[in-house]
PDB file of C-alpha atoms and ligand atoms in Angstrom:
ATOM      1  CA  UNK A  30       0.000   0.000   0.000  1.00 95.00           C
ATOM      2  CA  UNK A  31       1.359   3.394  -1.036  1.00 97.00           C
ATOM      3  CA  UNK A  32       0.214   6.533   0.773  1.00 98.00           C
ATOM      4  CA  UNK A  33       1.209   9.968  -0.536  1.00 98.00           C
ATOM      5  CA  UNK A  34       1.352  13.018   1.686  1.00 98.00           C
ATOM      6  CA  UNK A  35       0.968  16.481   0.183  1.00 98.00           C
ATOM      7  CA  UNK A  36       1.218  19.367   2.602  1.00 98.00           C
ATOM      8  CA  UNK A  37       0.821  23.098   2.885  1.00 98.00           C
ATOM      9  CA  UNK A  38      -0.160  23.938  -0.691  1.00 98.00           C
ATOM     10  CA  UNK A  39      -1.478  27.372   0.422  1.00 98.00           C
ATOM     11  CA  UNK A  40      -3.875  27.568  -2.505  1.00 98.00           C
ATOM     12  CA  UNK A  41      -5.022  31.093  -3.442  1.00 98.00           C
ATOM     13  CA  UNK A  42      -7.968  32.272  -5.531  1.00 98.00           C
ATOM     14  CA  UNK A  43      -7.648  31.538  -9.229  1.00 96.00           C
ATOM     15  CA  UNK A  44      -5.039  33.867 -10.764  1.00 96.00           C
ATOM     16  CA  UNK A  45      -3.628  35.120  -7.435  1.00 98.00           C
ATOM     17  CA  UNK A  46      -0.009  34.482  -6.408  1.00 98.00           C
ATOM     18  CA  UNK A  47       0.979  33.227  -2.944  1.00 98.00           C
ATOM     19  CA  UNK A  48       2.748  36.038  -1.071  1.00 97.00           C
ATOM     20  CA  UNK A  49       2.755  37.923  -4.415  1.00 97.00           C
ATOM     21  CA  UNK A  50       5.710  35.735  -5.413  1.00 97.00           C
ATOM     22  CA  UNK A  51       4.815  32.211  -6.405  1.00 98.00           C
ATOM     23  CA  UNK A  52       1.947  30.409  -8.146  1.00 98.00           C
ATOM     24  CA  UNK A  53       0.919  27.991  -5.387  1.00 98.00           C
ATOM     25  CA  UNK A  54      -2.091  26.892  -7.453  1.00 98.00           C
ATOM     26  CA  UNK A  55       0.032  25.751 -10.396  1.00 98.00           C
ATOM     27  CA  UNK A  56       2.431  24.049  -7.986  1.00 98.00           C
ATOM     28  CA  UNK A  57      -0.400  22.133  -6.349  1.00 98.00           C
ATOM     29  CA  UNK A  58      -1.644  21.076  -9.786  1.00 98.00           C
ATOM     30  CA  UNK A  59       1.916  19.917 -10.552  1.00 98.00           C
ATOM     31  CA  UNK A  60       1.974  17.922  -7.311  1.00 98.00           C
ATOM     32  CA  UNK A  61      -1.251  16.157  -8.293  1.00 98.00           C
ATOM     33  CA  UNK A  62       0.159  15.411 -11.767  1.00 98.00           C
ATOM     34  CA  UNK A  63       3.321  14.079 -10.063  1.00 98.00           C
ATOM     35  CA  UNK A  64       1.258  11.551  -8.086  1.00 98.00           C
ATOM     36  CA  UNK A  65      -0.647  10.481 -11.187  1.00 98.00           C
ATOM     37  CA  UNK A  66       2.650   9.849 -13.017  1.00 98.00           C
ATOM     38  CA  UNK A  67       3.959   7.467 -10.331  1.00 98.00           C
ATOM     39  CA  UNK A  68       3.974   3.744 -11.064  1.00 98.00           C
ATOM     40  CA  UNK A  69       2.292   2.385  -9.052  1.00 97.00           C
ATOM     41  CA  UNK A  70       0.039   5.271  -8.215  1.00 97.00           C
ATOM     42  CA  UNK A  71      -0.636   5.916  -4.543  1.00 98.00           C
ATOM     43  CA  UNK A  72      -3.707   4.264  -3.068  1.00 96.00           C
ATOM     44  CA  UNK A  73      -4.443   7.231  -0.834  1.00 97.00           C
ATOM     45  CA  UNK A  74      -3.410  10.878  -0.471  1.00 98.00           C
ATOM     46  CA  UNK A  75      -3.066  12.613   2.899  1.00 98.00           C
ATOM     47  CA  UNK A  76      -3.394  16.405   2.809  1.00 98.00           C
ATOM     48  CA  UNK A  77      -1.846  17.614   6.056  1.00 98.00           C
ATOM     49  CA  UNK A  78      -3.169  21.149   6.405  1.00 98.00           C
ATOM     50  CA  UNK A  79      -2.749  24.735   5.205  1.00 98.00           C
ATOM     51  CA  UNK A  80      -4.687  23.692   2.153  1.00 98.00           C
ATOM     52  CA  UNK A  81      -5.378  27.372   1.463  1.00 98.00           C
ATOM     53  CA  UNK A  82      -3.523  30.498   2.588  1.00 98.00           C
ATOM     54  CA  UNK A  83      -6.077  32.879   4.091  1.00 98.00           C
ATOM     55  CA  UNK A  84      -9.092  30.685   4.782  1.00 98.00           C
ATOM     56  CA  UNK A  85     -11.211  32.476   2.150  1.00 98.00           C
ATOM     57  CA  UNK A  86     -14.176  30.882   0.408  1.00 98.00           C
ATOM     58  CA  UNK A  87     -12.718  31.793  -3.000  1.00 98.00           C
ATOM     59  CA  UNK A  88      -9.559  29.886  -2.110  1.00 98.00           C
ATOM     60  CA  UNK A  89     -11.546  26.792  -1.116  1.00 98.00           C
ATOM     61  CA  UNK A  90     -13.518  27.019  -4.364  1.00 98.00           C
ATOM     62  CA  UNK A  91     -10.247  26.946  -6.264  1.00 98.00           C
ATOM     63  CA  UNK A  92      -8.867  24.173  -4.042  1.00 98.00           C
ATOM     64  CA  UNK A  93     -11.850  21.959  -4.818  1.00 98.00           C
ATOM     65  CA  UNK A  94     -11.471  22.722  -8.522  1.00 98.00           C
ATOM     66  CA  UNK A  95      -7.836  21.626  -8.350  1.00 98.00           C
ATOM     67  CA  UNK A  96      -8.706  18.552  -6.277  1.00 98.00           C
ATOM     68  CA  UNK A  97     -11.307  17.544  -8.864  1.00 96.00           C
ATOM     69  CA  UNK A  98      -8.303  16.468 -10.961  1.00 95.00           C
ATOM     70  CA  UNK A  99      -7.079  14.104  -8.247  1.00 98.00           C
ATOM     71  CA  UNK A 100      -8.064  10.564  -9.192  1.00 97.00           C
ATOM     72  CA  UNK A 101      -6.965   9.084  -5.846  1.00 97.00           C
ATOM     73  CA  UNK A 102      -8.996   9.118  -2.591  1.00 96.00           C
ATOM     74  CA  UNK A 103      -7.876  11.865  -0.218  1.00 97.00           C
ATOM     75  CA  UNK A 104      -8.116  12.545   3.515  1.00 97.00           C
ATOM     76  CA  UNK A 105      -7.831  16.143   4.695  1.00 98.00           C
ATOM     77  CA  UNK A 106      -7.048  17.994   7.918  1.00 98.00           C
ATOM     78  CA  UNK A 107      -6.971  21.766   8.460  1.00 98.00           C
ATOM     79  CA  UNK A 108      -3.866  23.799   9.302  1.00 98.00           C
ATOM     80  CA  UNK A 109      -3.464  27.157  10.984  1.00 98.00           C
ATOM     81  CA  UNK A 110      -4.066  28.969   7.686  1.00 98.00           C
ATOM     82  CA  UNK A 111      -7.373  27.195   7.140  1.00 98.00           C
ATOM     83  CA  UNK A 112     -10.701  28.533   8.361  1.00 98.00           C
ATOM     84  CA  UNK A 113     -12.583  25.758  10.147  1.00 95.00           C
ATOM     85  CA  UNK A 114     -16.050  26.791   8.934  1.00 96.00           C
ATOM     86  CA  UNK A 115     -15.047  27.383   5.328  1.00 98.00           C
ATOM     87  CA  UNK A 116     -12.969  24.191   5.391  1.00 98.00           C
ATOM     88  CA  UNK A 117     -15.919  22.184   6.667  1.00 97.00           C
ATOM     89  CA  UNK A 118     -18.187  23.713   4.048  1.00 97.00           C
ATOM     90  CA  UNK A 119     -15.707  22.999   1.256  1.00 98.00           C
ATOM     91  CA  UNK A 120     -15.366  19.339   2.305  1.00 98.00           C
ATOM     92  CA  UNK A 121     -18.975  18.692   3.304  1.00 97.00           C
ATOM     93  CA  UNK A 122     -18.951  15.641   1.005  1.00 97.00           C
ATOM     94  CA  UNK A 123     -16.087  14.117   3.045  1.00 97.00           C
ATOM     95  CA  UNK A 124     -18.269  12.094   5.388  1.00 96.00           C
ATOM     96  CA  UNK A 125     -15.433  11.133   7.762  1.00 96.00           C
ATOM     97  CA  UNK A 126     -15.116  14.759   8.983  1.00 97.00           C
ATOM     98  CA  UNK A 127     -17.070  15.429  12.198  1.00 96.00           C
ATOM     99  CA  UNK A 128     -19.874  17.996  11.900  1.00 94.00           C
ATOM    100  CA  UNK A 129     -18.646  20.246  14.726  1.00 94.00           C
ATOM    101  CA  UNK A 130     -15.620  20.894  16.927  1.00 93.00           C
ATOM    102  CA  UNK A 131     -12.072  19.719  16.244  1.00 96.00           C
ATOM    103  CA  UNK A 132     -11.802  17.588  13.109  1.00 97.00           C
ATOM    104  CA  UNK A 133     -10.438  14.399  14.632  1.00 98.00           C
ATOM    105  CA  UNK A 134     -11.228  11.159  12.829  1.00 98.00           C
ATOM    106  CA  UNK A 135     -10.114   7.592  12.278  1.00 97.00           C
ATOM    107  CA  UNK A 136     -10.383   6.457   8.668  1.00 95.00           C
ATOM    108  CA  UNK A 137     -10.450   2.701   8.659  1.00 78.00           C
ATOM    109  CA  UNK A 138     -11.389   1.760   5.146  1.00 68.00           C
ATOM    110  CA  UNK A 139      -8.002   2.342   3.511  1.00 69.00           C
ATOM    111  CA  UNK A 140      -6.394  -1.060   3.191  1.00 80.00           C
ATOM    112  CA  UNK A 141      -3.896  -2.299   5.732  1.00 90.00           C
ATOM    113  CA  UNK A 142      -3.223   1.028   7.406  1.00 96.00           C
ATOM    114  CA  UNK A 143      -5.455   2.921   9.804  1.00 97.00           C
ATOM    115  CA  UNK A 144      -5.232   6.701   9.464  1.00 97.00           C
ATOM    116  CA  UNK A 145      -5.916   8.621  12.654  1.00 98.00           C
ATOM    117  CA  UNK A 146      -6.152  12.389  12.226  1.00 98.00           C
ATOM    118  CA  UNK A 147      -5.767  14.722  15.180  1.00 98.00           C
ATOM    119  CA  UNK A 148      -6.857  18.328  14.679  1.00 98.00           C
ATOM    120  CA  UNK A 149      -4.473  20.337  16.861  1.00 98.00           C
ATOM    121  CA  UNK A 150      -5.281  23.730  15.342  1.00 97.00           C
ATOM    122  CA  UNK A 151      -6.702  26.580  17.404  1.00 96.00           C
ATOM    123  CA  UNK A 152      -8.932  28.877  15.323  1.00 93.00           C
ATOM    124  CA  UNK A 153      -7.223  32.241  14.789  1.00 93.00           C
ATOM    125  CA  UNK A 154      -3.841  31.149  16.190  1.00 96.00           C
ATOM    126  CA  UNK A 155      -0.713  29.817  14.494  1.00 97.00           C
ATOM    127  CA  UNK A 156       0.526  27.455  17.178  1.00 97.00           C
ATOM    128  CA  UNK A 157      -1.228  24.171  17.922  1.00 98.00           C
ATOM    129  CA  UNK A 158      -2.305  22.622  21.191  1.00 97.00           C
ATOM    130  CA  UNK A 159      -3.828  19.350  22.342  1.00 96.00           C
ATOM    131  CA  UNK A 160      -6.288  19.530  25.208  1.00 95.00           C
ATOM    132  CA  UNK A 161      -7.261  16.654  27.479  1.00 96.00           C
ATOM    133  CA  UNK A 162     -10.479  15.934  25.553  1.00 97.00           C
ATOM    134  CA  UNK A 163      -8.425  15.420  22.409  1.00 97.00           C
ATOM    135  CA  UNK A 164      -5.949  13.221  24.296  1.00 97.00           C
ATOM    136  CA  UNK A 165      -8.838  11.064  25.490  1.00 98.00           C
ATOM    137  CA  UNK A 166     -10.268  10.879  21.990  1.00 98.00           C
ATOM    138  CA  UNK A 167      -6.872   9.837  20.606  1.00 98.00           C
ATOM    139  CA  UNK A 168      -6.329   7.222  23.300  1.00 98.00           C
ATOM    140  CA  UNK A 169      -9.754   5.772  22.501  1.00 98.00           C
ATOM    141  CA  UNK A 170      -9.178   5.761  18.744  1.00 97.00           C
ATOM    142  CA  UNK A 171      -5.828   4.008  19.128  1.00 97.00           C
ATOM    143  CA  UNK A 172      -7.213   1.546  21.701  1.00 98.00           C
ATOM    144  CA  UNK A 173      -9.991   0.507  19.290  1.00 96.00           C
ATOM    145  CA  UNK A 174      -7.611  -1.176  16.821  1.00 94.00           C
ATOM    146  CA  UNK A 175      -4.435  -2.183  18.642  1.00 95.00           C
ATOM    147  CA  UNK A 176      -3.318  -4.641  15.957  1.00 94.00           C
ATOM    148  CA  UNK A 177      -3.703  -2.298  13.015  1.00 95.00           C
ATOM    149  CA  UNK A 178      -0.586  -0.483  11.709  1.00 96.00           C
ATOM    150  CA  UNK A 179      -1.442   3.181  12.149  1.00 97.00           C
ATOM    151  CA  UNK A 180      -0.365   6.547  10.789  1.00 98.00           C
ATOM    152  CA  UNK A 181      -1.222   9.495  13.026  1.00 98.00           C
ATOM    153  CA  UNK A 182      -1.598  12.747  11.068  1.00 98.00           C
ATOM    154  CA  UNK A 183      -1.574  16.231  12.596  1.00 98.00           C
ATOM    155  CA  UNK A 184      -0.657  19.692  11.300  1.00 98.00           C
ATOM    156  CA  UNK A 185       1.691  21.407  13.783  1.00 98.00           C
ATOM    157  CA  UNK A 186       4.507  19.095  14.943  1.00 98.00           C
ATOM    158  CA  UNK A 187       4.700  18.462  18.715  1.00 98.00           C
ATOM    159  CA  UNK A 188       8.449  19.080  19.087  1.00 98.00           C
ATOM    160  CA  UNK A 189      11.015  21.873  18.952  1.00 97.00           C
ATOM    161  CA  UNK A 190      12.960  21.521  15.704  1.00 97.00           C
ATOM    162  CA  UNK A 191      15.675  24.073  16.436  1.00 97.00           C
ATOM    163  CA  UNK A 192      14.547  26.622  13.841  1.00 97.00           C
ATOM    164  CA  UNK A 193      13.542  29.441  16.213  1.00 97.00           C
ATOM    165  CA  UNK A 194      10.749  31.007  14.155  1.00 97.00           C
ATOM    166  CA  UNK A 195       9.147  27.592  13.646  1.00 96.00           C
ATOM    167  CA  UNK A 196       9.319  26.613  17.288  1.00 96.00           C
ATOM    168  CA  UNK A 197       7.189  29.616  18.275  1.00 96.00           C
ATOM    169  CA  UNK A 198       4.293  27.915  16.530  1.00 97.00           C
ATOM    170  CA  UNK A 199       4.753  24.232  17.300  1.00 97.00           C
ATOM    171  CA  UNK A 200       2.024  22.074  18.868  1.00 97.00           C
ATOM    172  CA  UNK A 201       2.036  22.474  22.636  1.00 97.00           C
ATOM    173  CA  UNK A 202       1.629  19.606  25.100  1.00 96.00           C
ATOM    174  CA  UNK A 203       3.963  17.399  23.077  1.00 97.00           C
ATOM    175  CA  UNK A 204       5.227  15.550  26.151  1.00 97.00           C
ATOM    176  CA  UNK A 205       1.676  14.624  27.155  1.00 97.00           C
ATOM    177  CA  UNK A 206       0.914  13.531  23.603  1.00 98.00           C
ATOM    178  CA  UNK A 207       4.021  11.355  23.654  1.00 98.00           C
ATOM    179  CA  UNK A 208       2.736   9.616  26.790  1.00 98.00           C
ATOM    180  CA  UNK A 209      -0.488   8.694  24.982  1.00 98.00           C
ATOM    181  CA  UNK A 210       1.175   7.545  21.763  1.00 98.00           C
ATOM    182  CA  UNK A 211       3.777   5.486  23.621  1.00 98.00           C
ATOM    183  CA  UNK A 212       0.995   3.260  24.980  1.00 98.00           C
ATOM    184  CA  UNK A 213       0.101   2.170  21.424  1.00 98.00           C
ATOM    185  CA  UNK A 214       2.853   0.196  19.761  1.00 97.00           C
ATOM    186  CA  UNK A 215       0.996  -0.036  16.453  1.00 97.00           C
ATOM    187  CA  UNK A 216       1.688   3.613  15.611  1.00 98.00           C
ATOM    188  CA  UNK A 217       4.135   3.257  12.736  1.00 98.00           C
ATOM    189  CA  UNK A 218       4.513   6.936  12.001  1.00 98.00           C
ATOM    190  CA  UNK A 219       3.405  10.368  13.184  1.00 98.00           C
ATOM    191  CA  UNK A 220       3.188  12.642  10.122  1.00 98.00           C
ATOM    192  CA  UNK A 221       2.907  16.426  10.263  1.00 98.00           C
ATOM    193  CA  UNK A 222       2.953  19.464   8.004  1.00 98.00           C
ATOM    194  CA  UNK A 223       3.326  23.135   8.962  1.00 98.00           C
ATOM    195  CA  UNK A 224       7.117  23.482   8.932  1.00 98.00           C
ATOM    196  CA  UNK A 225       7.465  23.321   5.120  1.00 98.00           C
ATOM    197  CA  UNK A 226      10.516  21.062   5.440  1.00 98.00           C
ATOM    198  CA  UNK A 227      11.286  17.362   5.751  1.00 98.00           C
ATOM    199  CA  UNK A 228      12.415  16.422   9.253  1.00 98.00           C
ATOM    200  CA  UNK A 229      12.415  13.186  11.202  1.00 98.00           C
ATOM    201  CA  UNK A 230      13.080  12.152  14.763  1.00 98.00           C
ATOM    202  CA  UNK A 231      12.239   9.480  17.299  1.00 98.00           C
ATOM    203  CA  UNK A 232       9.109  10.484  19.172  1.00 98.00           C
ATOM    204  CA  UNK A 233       7.135   8.499  21.735  1.00 98.00           C
ATOM    205  CA  UNK A 234       8.886   5.285  20.696  1.00 97.00           C
ATOM    206  CA  UNK A 235       7.897   5.660  17.062  1.00 98.00           C
ATOM    207  CA  UNK A 236       9.110   7.745  14.108  1.00 98.00           C
ATOM    208  CA  UNK A 237       7.811  11.243  13.505  1.00 98.00           C
ATOM    209  CA  UNK A 238       8.364  12.994  10.192  1.00 98.00           C
ATOM    210  CA  UNK A 239       7.267  16.290   8.711  1.00 98.00           C
ATOM    211  CA  UNK A 240       6.380  16.864   5.077  1.00 98.00           C
ATOM    212  CA  UNK A 241       7.736  19.587   2.823  1.00 98.00           C
ATOM    213  CA  UNK A 242       5.298  22.026   1.262  1.00 98.00           C
ATOM    214  CA  UNK A 243       4.247  21.679  -2.352  1.00 98.00           C
ATOM    215  CA  UNK A 244       4.883  25.437  -2.594  1.00 98.00           C
ATOM    216  CA  UNK A 245       7.694  27.035  -0.544  1.00 97.00           C
ATOM    217  CA  UNK A 246      10.428  25.867   1.833  1.00 98.00           C
ATOM    218  CA  UNK A 247      10.831  27.726   5.116  1.00 98.00           C
ATOM    219  CA  UNK A 248      14.519  28.605   5.516  1.00 97.00           C
ATOM    220  CA  UNK A 249      16.676  26.114   7.425  1.00 98.00           C
ATOM    221  CA  UNK A 250      18.312  28.461   9.936  1.00 98.00           C
ATOM    222  CA  UNK A 251      19.376  26.915  13.226  1.00 98.00           C
ATOM    223  CA  UNK A 252      20.842  29.971  14.943  1.00 98.00           C
ATOM    224  CA  UNK A 253      18.749  30.967  18.003  1.00 97.00           C
ATOM    225  CA  UNK A 254      18.431  34.549  16.745  1.00 97.00           C
ATOM    226  CA  UNK A 255      17.788  33.672  13.086  1.00 98.00           C
ATOM    227  CA  UNK A 256      15.170  35.707  11.253  1.00 97.00           C
ATOM    228  CA  UNK A 257      12.382  33.974   9.310  1.00 97.00           C
ATOM    229  CA  UNK A 258      12.541  33.584   5.538  1.00 97.00           C
ATOM    230  CA  UNK A 259      11.485  31.177   2.803  1.00 97.00           C
ATOM    231  CA  UNK A 260      13.029  29.833  -0.380  1.00 97.00           C
ATOM    232  CA  UNK A 261      11.746  28.392  -3.608  1.00 96.00           C
ATOM    233  CA  UNK A 262      13.492  25.062  -3.157  1.00 97.00           C
ATOM    234  CA  UNK A 263      12.360  22.124  -5.292  1.00 96.00           C
ATOM    235  CA  UNK A 264       8.890  21.236  -3.993  1.00 97.00           C
ATOM    236  CA  UNK A 265       8.363  17.723  -2.719  1.00 98.00           C
ATOM    237  CA  UNK A 266       5.972  15.287  -1.117  1.00 98.00           C
ATOM    238  CA  UNK A 267       6.283  12.168   1.021  1.00 98.00           C
ATOM    239  CA  UNK A 268       5.450   8.635  -0.045  1.00 98.00           C
ATOM    240  CA  UNK A 269       4.761   6.235   2.817  1.00 98.00           C
ATOM    241  CA  UNK A 270       5.148   2.690   1.460  1.00 98.00           C
ATOM    242  CA  UNK A 271       3.706  -0.078   3.587  1.00 97.00           C
ATOM    243  CA  UNK A 272       4.934  -3.633   3.127  1.00 96.00           C
ATOM    244  CA  UNK A 273       4.041  -5.930   6.036  1.00 95.00           C
ATOM    245  CA  UNK A 274       7.303  -7.861   5.808  1.00 97.00           C
ATOM    246  CA  UNK A 275       9.377  -4.654   6.041  1.00 97.00           C
ATOM    247  CA  UNK A 276       7.295  -1.981   7.700  1.00 97.00           C
ATOM    248  CA  UNK A 277       6.590   1.578   6.627  1.00 98.00           C
ATOM    249  CA  UNK A 278       9.280   3.136   4.434  1.00 98.00           C
ATOM    250  CA  UNK A 279       8.967   6.894   3.917  1.00 98.00           C
ATOM    251  CA  UNK A 280      10.401   8.388   0.730  1.00 98.00           C
ATOM    252  CA  UNK A 281      10.966  12.047  -0.072  1.00 98.00           C
ATOM    253  CA  UNK A 282       9.804  12.563  -3.654  1.00 98.00           C
ATOM    254  CA  UNK A 283      10.731  15.826  -5.349  1.00 98.00           C
ATOM    255  CA  UNK A 284       8.280  17.337  -7.785  1.00 98.00           C
ATOM    256  CA  UNK A 285       9.575  18.632 -11.115  1.00 95.00           C
ATOM    257  CA  UNK A 286      11.736  17.747 -14.107  1.00 93.00           C
ATOM    258  CA  UNK A 287      15.332  16.793 -13.386  1.00 95.00           C
ATOM    259  CA  UNK A 288      18.189  15.622 -15.670  1.00 96.00           C
ATOM    260  CA  UNK A 289      18.204  11.886 -16.314  1.00 95.00           C
ATOM    261  CA  UNK A 290      17.533   9.021 -16.185  1.00 94.00           C
ATOM    262  CA  UNK A 291      21.156   7.890 -16.717  1.00 96.00           C
ATOM    263  CA  UNK A 292      22.189   4.266 -17.201  1.00 95.00           C
ATOM    264  CA  UNK A 293      23.902   3.887 -13.812  1.00 91.00           C
ATOM    265  CA  UNK A 294      22.224   2.730 -10.671  1.00 75.00           C
TER     266      UNK A 294
HETATM  267 FE1  FE2 B  13       1.970  26.202   5.866  1.00 68.51          FE
END
């Protein structure tokens, strides 16, 4: 089973550039075309938040138009740039999304892997947080299928990555979250968005990784007084490849045209 993860496309209204610099809409369309060109194609696409940039209805209209091209089932969560009401309205045909409150869900119909989504966004704020109700919900969702290999998806990562302007807006209560996850050995991966970079670390006895954005890369600056910036690095996505005899292998797959192929391996 192959699961693609696209993150942080920051879609804008048709014809409008992201940050007046880059065509996030065309880049999201290119990301979808990239998935369609894979052999085999992914069985499922995870969209890990910041699907639009300003939470506007016109952005969601364009997002849905772009997603109409996607021929693979998709599961969505909001990010801090999404508007919960407009998001819910735009995805009202996605029956797995709860009708009110945080958009937590467990999507169990996708082959071997259970997808558990935890909505850690706080409307109007850029950092994330997990309250005790959400912890209880998560513990219950993971307790329901203890034998099922599971991917836990959330937007803001629950750790400090060392990039100071990213760590201001991480998901709070990470240590408490780690306590909950550590009780459930079937969690193969925690996958996040938000930081617009690929990162990985050991977390709660499992592997946590963050996805790059399909649009821009937030600058990798590890000095404590570094100032925020972004670059137009090659956009990329993650491919989580499940094989029961091996486990879950996560690939970074860059989107675009590159020289090659050459006849050496
Ligand atoms: Fe983002």
